[in-house]
Coordinates of C-alpha atoms (C1' of nucleotides) in Angstrom, one line a residue:
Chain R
X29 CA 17.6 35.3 0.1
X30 CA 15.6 35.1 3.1
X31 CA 14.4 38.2 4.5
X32 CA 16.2 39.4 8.0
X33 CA 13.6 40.9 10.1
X34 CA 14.8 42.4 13.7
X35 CA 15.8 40.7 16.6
X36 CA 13.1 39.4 18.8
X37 CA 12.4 42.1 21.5
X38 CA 14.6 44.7 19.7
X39 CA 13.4 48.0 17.8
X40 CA 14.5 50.3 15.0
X41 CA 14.2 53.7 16.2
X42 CA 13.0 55.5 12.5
X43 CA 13.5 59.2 12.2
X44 CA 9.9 60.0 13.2
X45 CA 10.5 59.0 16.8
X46 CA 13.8 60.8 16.6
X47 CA 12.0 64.1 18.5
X48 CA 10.8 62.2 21.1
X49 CA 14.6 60.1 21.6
X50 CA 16.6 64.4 21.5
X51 CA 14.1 65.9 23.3
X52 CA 14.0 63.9 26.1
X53 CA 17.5 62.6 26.2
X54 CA 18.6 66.4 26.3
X55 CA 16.0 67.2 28.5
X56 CA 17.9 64.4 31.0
X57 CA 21.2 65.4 30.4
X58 CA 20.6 69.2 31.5
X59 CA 18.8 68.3 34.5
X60 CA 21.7 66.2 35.4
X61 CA 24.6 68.5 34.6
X62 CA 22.5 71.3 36.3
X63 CA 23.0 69.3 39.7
X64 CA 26.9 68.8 39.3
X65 CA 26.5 65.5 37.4
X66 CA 29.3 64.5 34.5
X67 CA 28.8 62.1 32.0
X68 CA 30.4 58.6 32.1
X69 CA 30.1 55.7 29.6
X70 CA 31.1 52.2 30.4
X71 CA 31.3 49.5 27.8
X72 CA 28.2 47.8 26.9
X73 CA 29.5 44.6 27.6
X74 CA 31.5 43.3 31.1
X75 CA 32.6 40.4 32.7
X76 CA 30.0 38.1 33.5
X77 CA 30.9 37.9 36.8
X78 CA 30.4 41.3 37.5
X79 CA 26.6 41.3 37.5
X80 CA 26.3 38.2 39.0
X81 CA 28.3 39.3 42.1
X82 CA 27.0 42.7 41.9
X83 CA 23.8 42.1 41.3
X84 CA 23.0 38.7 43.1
X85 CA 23.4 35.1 41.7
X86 CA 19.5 34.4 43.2
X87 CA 17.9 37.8 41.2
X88 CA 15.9 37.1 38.1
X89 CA 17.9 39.1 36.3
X90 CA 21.3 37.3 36.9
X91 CA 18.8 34.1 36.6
X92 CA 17.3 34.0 33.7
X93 CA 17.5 37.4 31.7
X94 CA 21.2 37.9 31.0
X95 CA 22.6 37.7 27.3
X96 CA 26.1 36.5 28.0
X97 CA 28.2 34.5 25.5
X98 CA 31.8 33.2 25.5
X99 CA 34.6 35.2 23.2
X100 CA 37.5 33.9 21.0
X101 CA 39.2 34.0 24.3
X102 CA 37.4 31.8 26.2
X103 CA 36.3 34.4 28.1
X104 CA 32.4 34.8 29.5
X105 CA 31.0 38.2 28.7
X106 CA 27.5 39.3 29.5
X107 CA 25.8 42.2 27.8
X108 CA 24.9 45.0 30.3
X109 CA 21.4 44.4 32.2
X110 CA 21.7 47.5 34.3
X111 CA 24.8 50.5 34.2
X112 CA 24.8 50.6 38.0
X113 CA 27.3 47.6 38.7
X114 CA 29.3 48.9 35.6
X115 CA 30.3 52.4 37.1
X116 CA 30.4 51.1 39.9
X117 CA 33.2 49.0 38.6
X118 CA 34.7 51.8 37.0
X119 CA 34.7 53.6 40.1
X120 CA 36.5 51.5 41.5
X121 CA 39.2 50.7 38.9
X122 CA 40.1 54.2 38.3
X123 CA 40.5 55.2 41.6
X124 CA 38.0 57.8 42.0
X125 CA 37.8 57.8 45.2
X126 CA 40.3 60.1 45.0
X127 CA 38.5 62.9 43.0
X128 CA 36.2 65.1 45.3
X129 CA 33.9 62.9 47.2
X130 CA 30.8 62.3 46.1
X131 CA 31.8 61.5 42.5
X132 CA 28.3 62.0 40.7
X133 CA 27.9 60.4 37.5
X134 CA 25.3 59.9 34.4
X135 CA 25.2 57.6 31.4
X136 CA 22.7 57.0 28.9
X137 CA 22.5 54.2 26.6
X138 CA 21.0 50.3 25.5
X139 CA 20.7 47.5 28.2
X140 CA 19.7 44.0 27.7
X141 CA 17.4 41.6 29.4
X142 CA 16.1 38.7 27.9
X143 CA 12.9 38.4 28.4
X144 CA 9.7 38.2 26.9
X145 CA 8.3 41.2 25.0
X146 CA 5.1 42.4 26.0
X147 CA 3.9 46.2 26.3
X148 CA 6.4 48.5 27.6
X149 CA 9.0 45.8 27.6
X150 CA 12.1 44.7 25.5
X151 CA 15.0 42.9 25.4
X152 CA 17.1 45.7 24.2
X153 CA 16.1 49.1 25.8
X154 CA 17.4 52.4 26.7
X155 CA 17.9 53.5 30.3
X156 CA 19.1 57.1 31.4
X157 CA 20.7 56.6 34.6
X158 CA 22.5 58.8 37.8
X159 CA 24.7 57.4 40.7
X160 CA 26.2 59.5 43.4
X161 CA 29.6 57.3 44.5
X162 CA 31.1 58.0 48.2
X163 CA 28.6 59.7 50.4
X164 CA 26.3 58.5 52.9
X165 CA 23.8 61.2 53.7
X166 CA 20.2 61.0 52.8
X167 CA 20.3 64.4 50.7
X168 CA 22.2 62.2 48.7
X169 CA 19.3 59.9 48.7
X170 CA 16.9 63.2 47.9
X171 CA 19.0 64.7 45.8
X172 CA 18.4 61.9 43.1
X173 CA 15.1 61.9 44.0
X174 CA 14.2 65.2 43.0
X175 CA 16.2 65.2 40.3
X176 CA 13.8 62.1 38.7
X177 CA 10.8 63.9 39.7
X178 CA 11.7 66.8 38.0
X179 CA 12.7 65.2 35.2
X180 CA 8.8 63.8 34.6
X181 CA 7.5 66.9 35.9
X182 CA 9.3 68.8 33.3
X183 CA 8.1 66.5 30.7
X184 CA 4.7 67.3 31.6
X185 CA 3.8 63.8 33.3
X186 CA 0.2 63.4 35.3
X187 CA -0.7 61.0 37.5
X188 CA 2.6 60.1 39.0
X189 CA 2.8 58.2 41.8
X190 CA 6.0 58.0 44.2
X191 CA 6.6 54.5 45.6
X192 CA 9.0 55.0 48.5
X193 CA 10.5 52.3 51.1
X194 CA 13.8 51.3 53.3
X195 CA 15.2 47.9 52.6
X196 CA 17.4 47.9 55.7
X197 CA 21.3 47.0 55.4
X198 CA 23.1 43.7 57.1
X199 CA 22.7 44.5 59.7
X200 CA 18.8 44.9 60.2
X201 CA 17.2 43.0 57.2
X202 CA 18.4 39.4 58.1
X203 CA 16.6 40.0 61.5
X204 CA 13.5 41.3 59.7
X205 CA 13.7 38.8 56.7
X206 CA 13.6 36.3 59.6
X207 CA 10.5 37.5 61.1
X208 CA 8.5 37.8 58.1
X209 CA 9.6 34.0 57.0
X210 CA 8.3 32.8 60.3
X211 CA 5.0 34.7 59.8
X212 CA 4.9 33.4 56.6
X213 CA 5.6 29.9 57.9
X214 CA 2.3 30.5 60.3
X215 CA 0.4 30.8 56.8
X216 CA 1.6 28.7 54.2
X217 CA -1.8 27.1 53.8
X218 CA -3.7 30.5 52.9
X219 CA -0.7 31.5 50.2
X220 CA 0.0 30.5 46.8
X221 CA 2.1 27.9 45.9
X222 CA 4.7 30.6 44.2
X223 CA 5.0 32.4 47.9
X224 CA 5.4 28.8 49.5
X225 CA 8.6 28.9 47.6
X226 CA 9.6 32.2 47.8
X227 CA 9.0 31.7 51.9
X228 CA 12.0 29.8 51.3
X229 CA 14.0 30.7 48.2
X230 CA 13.4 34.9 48.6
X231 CA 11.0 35.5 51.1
X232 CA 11.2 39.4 50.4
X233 CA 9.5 38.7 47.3
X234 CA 6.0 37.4 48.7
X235 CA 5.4 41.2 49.5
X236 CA 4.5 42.0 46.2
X237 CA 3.0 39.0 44.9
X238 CA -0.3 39.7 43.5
X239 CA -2.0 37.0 43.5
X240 CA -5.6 37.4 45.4
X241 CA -5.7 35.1 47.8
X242 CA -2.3 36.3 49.1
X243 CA -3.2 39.6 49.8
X244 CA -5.2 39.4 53.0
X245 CA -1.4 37.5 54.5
X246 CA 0.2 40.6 52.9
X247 CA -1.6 42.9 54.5
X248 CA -1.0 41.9 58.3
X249 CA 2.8 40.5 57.2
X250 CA 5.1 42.9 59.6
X251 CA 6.8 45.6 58.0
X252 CA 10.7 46.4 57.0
X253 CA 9.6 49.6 58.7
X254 CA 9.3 48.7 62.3
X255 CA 12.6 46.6 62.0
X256 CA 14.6 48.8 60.9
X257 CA 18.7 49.4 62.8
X258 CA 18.6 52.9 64.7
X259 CA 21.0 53.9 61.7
X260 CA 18.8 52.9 59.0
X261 CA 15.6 54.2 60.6
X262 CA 17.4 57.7 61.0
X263 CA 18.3 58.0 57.7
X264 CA 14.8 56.7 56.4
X265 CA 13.4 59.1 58.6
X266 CA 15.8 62.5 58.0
X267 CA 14.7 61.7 53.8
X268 CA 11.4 62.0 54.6
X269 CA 11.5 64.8 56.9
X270 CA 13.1 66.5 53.7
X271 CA 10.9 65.6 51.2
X272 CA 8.0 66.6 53.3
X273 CA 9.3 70.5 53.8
X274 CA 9.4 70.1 50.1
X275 CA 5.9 69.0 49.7
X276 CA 7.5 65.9 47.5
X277 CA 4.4 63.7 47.4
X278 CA 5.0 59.8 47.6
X279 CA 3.7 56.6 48.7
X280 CA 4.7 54.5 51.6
X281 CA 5.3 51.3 50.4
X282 CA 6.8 48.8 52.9
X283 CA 6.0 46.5 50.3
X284 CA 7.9 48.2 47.5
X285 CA 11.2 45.1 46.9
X286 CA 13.6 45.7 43.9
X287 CA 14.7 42.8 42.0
X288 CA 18.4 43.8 43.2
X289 CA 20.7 42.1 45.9
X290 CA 22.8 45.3 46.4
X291 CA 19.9 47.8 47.9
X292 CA 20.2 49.2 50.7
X293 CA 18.3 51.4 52.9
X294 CA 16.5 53.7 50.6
X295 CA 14.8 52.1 47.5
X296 CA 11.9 53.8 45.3
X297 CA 10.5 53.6 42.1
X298 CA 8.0 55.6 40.1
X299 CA 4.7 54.1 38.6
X300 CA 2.8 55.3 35.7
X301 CA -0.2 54.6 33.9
X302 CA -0.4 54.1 30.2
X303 CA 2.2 51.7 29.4
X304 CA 0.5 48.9 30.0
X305 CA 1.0 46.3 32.8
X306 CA 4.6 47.4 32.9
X307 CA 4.4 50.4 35.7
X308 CA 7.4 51.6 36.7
X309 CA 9.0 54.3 34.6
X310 CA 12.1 54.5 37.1
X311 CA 13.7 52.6 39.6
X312 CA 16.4 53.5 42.1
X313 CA 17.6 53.7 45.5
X314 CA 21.0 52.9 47.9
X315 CA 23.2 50.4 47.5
X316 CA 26.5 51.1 50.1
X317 CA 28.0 47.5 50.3
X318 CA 28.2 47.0 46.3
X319 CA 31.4 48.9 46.3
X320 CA 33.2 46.1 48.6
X321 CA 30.8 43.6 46.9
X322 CA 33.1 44.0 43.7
X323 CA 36.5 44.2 45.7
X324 CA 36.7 47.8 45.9
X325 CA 36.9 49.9 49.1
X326 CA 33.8 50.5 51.1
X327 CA 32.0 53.1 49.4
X328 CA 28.3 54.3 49.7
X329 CA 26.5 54.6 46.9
X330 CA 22.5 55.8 45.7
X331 CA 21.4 56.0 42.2
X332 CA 18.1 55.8 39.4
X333 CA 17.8 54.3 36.2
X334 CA 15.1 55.5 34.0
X335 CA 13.8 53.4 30.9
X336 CA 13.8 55.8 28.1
X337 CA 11.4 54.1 26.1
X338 CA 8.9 53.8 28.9
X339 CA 9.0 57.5 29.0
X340 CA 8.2 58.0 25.6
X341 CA 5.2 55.8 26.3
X342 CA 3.9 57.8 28.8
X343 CA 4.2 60.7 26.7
X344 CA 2.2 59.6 23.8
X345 CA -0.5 58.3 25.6
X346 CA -0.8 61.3 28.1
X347 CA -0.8 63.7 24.7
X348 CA 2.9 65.1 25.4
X349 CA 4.3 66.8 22.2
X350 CA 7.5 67.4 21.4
X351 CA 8.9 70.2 18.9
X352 CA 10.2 68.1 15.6
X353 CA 13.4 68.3 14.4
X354 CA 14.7 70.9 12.1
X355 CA 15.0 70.3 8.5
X356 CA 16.5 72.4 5.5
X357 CA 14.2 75.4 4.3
X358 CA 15.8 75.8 1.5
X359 CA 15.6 73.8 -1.6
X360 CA 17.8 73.8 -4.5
X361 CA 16.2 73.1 -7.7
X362 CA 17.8 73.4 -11.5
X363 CA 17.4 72.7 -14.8
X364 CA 20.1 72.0 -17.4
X365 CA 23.7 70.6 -17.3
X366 CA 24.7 74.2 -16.8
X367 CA 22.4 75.1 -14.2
X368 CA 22.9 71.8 -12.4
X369 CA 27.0 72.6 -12.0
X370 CA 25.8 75.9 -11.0
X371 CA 23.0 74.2 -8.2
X372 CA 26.2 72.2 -6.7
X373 CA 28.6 74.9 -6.3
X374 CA 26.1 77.3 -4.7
X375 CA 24.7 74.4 -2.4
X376 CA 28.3 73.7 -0.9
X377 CA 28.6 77.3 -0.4
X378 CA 25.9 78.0 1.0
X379 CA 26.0 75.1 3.4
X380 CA 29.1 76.6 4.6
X381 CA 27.8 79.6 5.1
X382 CA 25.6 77.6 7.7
X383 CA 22.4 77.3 5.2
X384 CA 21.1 74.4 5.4
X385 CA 19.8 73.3 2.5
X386 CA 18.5 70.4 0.3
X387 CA 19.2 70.0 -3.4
X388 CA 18.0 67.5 -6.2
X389 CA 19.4 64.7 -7.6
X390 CA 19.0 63.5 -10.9
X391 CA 17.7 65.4 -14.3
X392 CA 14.0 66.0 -13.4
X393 CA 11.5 68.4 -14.3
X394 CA 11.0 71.0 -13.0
X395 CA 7.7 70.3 -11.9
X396 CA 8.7 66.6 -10.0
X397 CA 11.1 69.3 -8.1
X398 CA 8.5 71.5 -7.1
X399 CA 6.9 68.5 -5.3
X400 CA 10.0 67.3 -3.4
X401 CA 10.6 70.7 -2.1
X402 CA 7.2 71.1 -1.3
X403 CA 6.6 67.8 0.7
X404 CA 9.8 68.3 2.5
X405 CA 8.5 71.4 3.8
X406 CA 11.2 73.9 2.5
X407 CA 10.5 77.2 3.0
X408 CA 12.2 78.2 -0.1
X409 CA 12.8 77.3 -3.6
X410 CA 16.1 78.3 -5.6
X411 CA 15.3 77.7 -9.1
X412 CA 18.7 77.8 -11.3
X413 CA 17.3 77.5 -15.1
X414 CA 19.3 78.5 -18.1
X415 CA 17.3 81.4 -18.5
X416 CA 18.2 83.1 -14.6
X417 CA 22.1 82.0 -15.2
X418 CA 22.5 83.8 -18.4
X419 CA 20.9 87.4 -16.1
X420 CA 23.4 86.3 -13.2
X421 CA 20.3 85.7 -11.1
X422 CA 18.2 82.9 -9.5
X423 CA 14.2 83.0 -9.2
X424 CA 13.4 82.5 -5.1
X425 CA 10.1 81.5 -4.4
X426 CA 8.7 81.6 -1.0
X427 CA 6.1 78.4 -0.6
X428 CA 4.5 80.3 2.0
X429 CA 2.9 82.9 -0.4
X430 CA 3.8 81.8 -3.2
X431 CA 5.7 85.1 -4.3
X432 CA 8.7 84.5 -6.5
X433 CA 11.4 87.2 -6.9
X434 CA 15.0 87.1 -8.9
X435 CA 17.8 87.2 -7.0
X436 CA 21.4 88.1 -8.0
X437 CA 24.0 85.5 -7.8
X438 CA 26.3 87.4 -5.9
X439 CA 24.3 88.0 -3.3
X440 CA 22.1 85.1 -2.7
X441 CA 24.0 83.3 0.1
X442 CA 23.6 86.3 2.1
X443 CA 20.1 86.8 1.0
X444 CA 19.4 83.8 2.3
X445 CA 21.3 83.4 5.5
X446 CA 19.1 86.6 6.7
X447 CA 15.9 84.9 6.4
X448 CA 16.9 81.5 7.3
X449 CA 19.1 82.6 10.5
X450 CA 22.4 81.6 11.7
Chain E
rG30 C1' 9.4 29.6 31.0
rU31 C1' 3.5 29.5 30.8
rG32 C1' -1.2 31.2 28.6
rG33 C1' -4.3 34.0 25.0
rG34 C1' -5.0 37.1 20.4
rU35 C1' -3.2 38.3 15.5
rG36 C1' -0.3 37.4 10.7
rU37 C1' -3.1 39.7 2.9
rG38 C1' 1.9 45.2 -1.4
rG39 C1' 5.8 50.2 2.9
rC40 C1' 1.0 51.4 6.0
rC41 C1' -4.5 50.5 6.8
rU42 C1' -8.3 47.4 5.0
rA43 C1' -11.6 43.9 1.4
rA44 C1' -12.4 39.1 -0.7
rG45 C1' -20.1 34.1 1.8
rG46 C1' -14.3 27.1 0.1
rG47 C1' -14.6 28.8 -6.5
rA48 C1' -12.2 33.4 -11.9
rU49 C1' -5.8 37.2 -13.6
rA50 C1' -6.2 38.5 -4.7
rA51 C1' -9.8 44.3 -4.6
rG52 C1' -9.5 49.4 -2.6
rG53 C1' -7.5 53.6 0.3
rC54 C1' -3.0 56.1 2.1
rA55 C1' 2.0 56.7 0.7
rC56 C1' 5.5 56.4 -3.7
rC57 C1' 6.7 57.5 -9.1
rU58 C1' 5.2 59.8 -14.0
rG59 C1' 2.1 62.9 -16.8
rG60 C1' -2.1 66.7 -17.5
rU61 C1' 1.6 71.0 -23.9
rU62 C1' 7.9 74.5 -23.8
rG63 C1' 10.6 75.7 -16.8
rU64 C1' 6.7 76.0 -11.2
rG65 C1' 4.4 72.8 -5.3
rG66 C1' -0.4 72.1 -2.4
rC67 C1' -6.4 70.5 -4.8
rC68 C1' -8.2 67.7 -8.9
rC69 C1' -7.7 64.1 -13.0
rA70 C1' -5.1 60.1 -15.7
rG71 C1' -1.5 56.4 -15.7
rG72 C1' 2.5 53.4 -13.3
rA73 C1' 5.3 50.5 -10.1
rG74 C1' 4.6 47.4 -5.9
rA75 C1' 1.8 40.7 -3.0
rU76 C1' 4.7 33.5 -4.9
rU77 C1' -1.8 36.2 1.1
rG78 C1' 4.4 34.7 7.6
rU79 C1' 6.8 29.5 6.5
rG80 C1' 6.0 24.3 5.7
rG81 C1' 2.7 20.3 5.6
rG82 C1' -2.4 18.4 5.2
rU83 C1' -7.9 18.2 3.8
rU84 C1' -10.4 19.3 -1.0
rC85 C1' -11.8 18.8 -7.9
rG86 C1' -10.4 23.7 -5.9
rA87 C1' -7.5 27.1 0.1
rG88 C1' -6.1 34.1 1.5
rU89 C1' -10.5 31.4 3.6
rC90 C1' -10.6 24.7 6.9
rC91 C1' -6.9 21.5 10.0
rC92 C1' -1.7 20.8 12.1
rA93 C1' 3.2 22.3 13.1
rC94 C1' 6.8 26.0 13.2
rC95 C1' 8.0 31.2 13.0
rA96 C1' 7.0 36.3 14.0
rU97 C1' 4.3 39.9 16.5
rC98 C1' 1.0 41.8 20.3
rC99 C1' -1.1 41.3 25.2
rA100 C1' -1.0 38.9 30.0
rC101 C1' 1.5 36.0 34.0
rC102 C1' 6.4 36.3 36.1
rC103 C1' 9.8 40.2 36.8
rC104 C1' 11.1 45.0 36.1
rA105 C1' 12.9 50.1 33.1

RNA sequence: GUGGGUGUGGCCUAAGGGAUAAGGCACCUGGUUGUGGCCCAGGAGAUUGUGGGUUCGAGUCCCACCAUCCACCCCA
């Protein structure tokens, strides 16, 4: 038999990383429902064509990175890359544009992007993600903003920096897309050969090439900012103005271009260091023409994905604990065929009574027990031996000190349930 | 898709081309009748990633493949 090892870019989360997955998956979902948000799930996989109209047929993403595969039926299916175009879909198919506008919404869950591994970065991954559906103002825009940044702040994150930019909408970007490819076409013998092509192909991109020689032609290239439509510069400028009475730190980054079609206007992301070469621990920002992108009515739209795992990253290497899980503190140890049917009875009974508790398997010494209870870290040990059921009584002994009393039968579950709690 | 590093029991590590591949952690069992941690003893666990090749002889050298890590690209 050949040994099956995991799938290339995919991970087994084991139960020591299990703190780090509840706490800050709860951590998330408070922050979220704290601001109004409810919880949505979408299936993990969708029509093929969904992503690559949503998302944009030129995007590496819709590229080169999708896992999509053909069903019994014949029909393509792609597994999710991103949960935006998903809810948006949703959104549209069940008519939630008539529920009270804006429709906020969370989801947590994997995505997939194939891709090759490196630090901070898998094909399978875990993304925690907020969209507010149906409403155009920028404290829409902030409200997801903040709502991130507290979310790392409340993790205890350092060293957090804010990258912030507008992308324009249709009717400004073309115009300003135009203008940099023509500056661009003024310097196409100081660029690399990659830019050349993106000149052409996506000249957006070229901002954030990092090639060296690049960056001098990147500096002067003219900015999103000074092209922006009255409408789009407005809005750019009313989120600012609120961040800054909130003393929201961030970066201006006219550079700053997602690997999305649908943005619109507002677009940020959030670097970290740590993780490696991979950065950016969230990335977000408006999209309002993906709603009539996927046939739906015309619906704004701003939203953030966060990649879970990157998170958990950041909190290793910056030192961030989290509390560990609880585990039974008490153990159940017996000895004897008598004692054993005694051990099993009292165990269901007691974890009814809301005790959590462990009990042995097998016929073992007593000794061997000891041990388990002892390197599972229970608190205490219920030792049911021949000798304690013939006095109606069980020995407890508290690991702490090391103290070992007889309890009576009768009242053991209650005994217990006081010192234990709940 | 491109480039580089690394593959020895579950984990970490040793073995100058030459014996039954060594040790630590972890695991299991004991150390007098039924008592954990420390200590001691013992046990189980590896066809050295896979397949070729060079050699009298390969964990060690060469080639290919695979996996993994890191970087480019792109992003979470």
């Amino acid at each position: 038999m050949p040994r099956f090892q995991r799938p290339t870019g995919t991970h087994d989360i084991l139960p020591e990383d299990q703190p780090y997955w509840e706490y800050v998956t709860d951590f998330a979902v408070r922050l979220a429902r704290q601001a109004g948000f409810e919880r949505i799930d979408v299936p993990i996989f969708e029509a093929t064509d969904l992503f690559a109209r949503g998302i944009g047929t030129a995007t590496d993403v819709v590229e080169k990175e999708m896992y999509t595969f053909t069903d019994k039926g014949g029909e393509s299916l792609t597994l999710r890359p991103e949960f935006t175009a998903g809810v948006v879909r949703a959104y549209i198919e069940h008519g939630m544009h008539v529920r009270p506008q804006p429709v906020k919404l969370y989801s947590i869950g994997p995505v997939f992007r194939y891709d090759r591994p490196q630090a901070g970065r898998f094909r399978q991954f875990h993304q925690f993600n907020m969209e507010i559906l149906g409403d155009m103002d920028p404290l829409a825009d902030l409200e997801v903003m903040l709502l991130i940044w507290d979310l790392y702040a409340g993790l205890g994150f350092r060293n957090l920096s804010f990258q912030l930019n507008s992308t324009g909408c249709p009717r400004c970007r073309p115009g300003y897309v135009r203008v940099l490819q023509d500056y661009y076409l003024g310097h196409q013998n100081e660029v690399c050969e990659d830019c050349r092509r993106r000149t052409e192909r996506n000249p957006l991109r070229v901002l954030d090439c990092k090639v060296e020689t690049c960056q001098p032609v990147i500096a002067a290239a003219p900015s999103i900012l000074d092209y922006l439509c009255d409408e789009c510069a407005e809005h750019f400028a009313q989120l600012r103005e609120y961040l800054d009475m909130l003393g929201r730190p961030y970066i201006l980054n006219h550079r700053l271009v997602r690997g999305l079609d649908y943005y619109t206007k507002t677009v940020f992301e959030v670097w970290a260091a740590g993780i490696g070469a991979q950065a950016a621990v969230c990335g977000g920002g408006r999209y309002d023409g993906l709603a009539e992108i996927l046939g739906g009515p015309s619906t704004p739209g701003v939203g953030v994905a966060a990649g879970i795992e990157r998170i958990i990253m950041v909190m290793k290497t910056q030192g961030l604990t989290v509390p560990p899980l609880p585990t039974p503190a008490v153990f159940l140890a017996h000895l004897g065929d008598r004692a054993r049917r005694e051990a099993v009875r009292l165990a269901d009974e007691l974890r009814h009574a809301g005790v959590a508790v462990w009990t042995a398997f097998g016929e073992r010494g007593l000794k061997s027990q000891m041990r388990e209870a002892d390197k599972r870290g229970a608190r205490w040990v219920v030792i049911l031996g021949e000798d304690e059921l013939a006095r109606g009584v069980a020995a407890v002994r508290d690991m702490t000190t090391g103290e070992q009393t007889d309890i009576g039968l009768e009242g053991l579950v209650s005994w217990l349930r006081e010192r234990v709690g709940r």
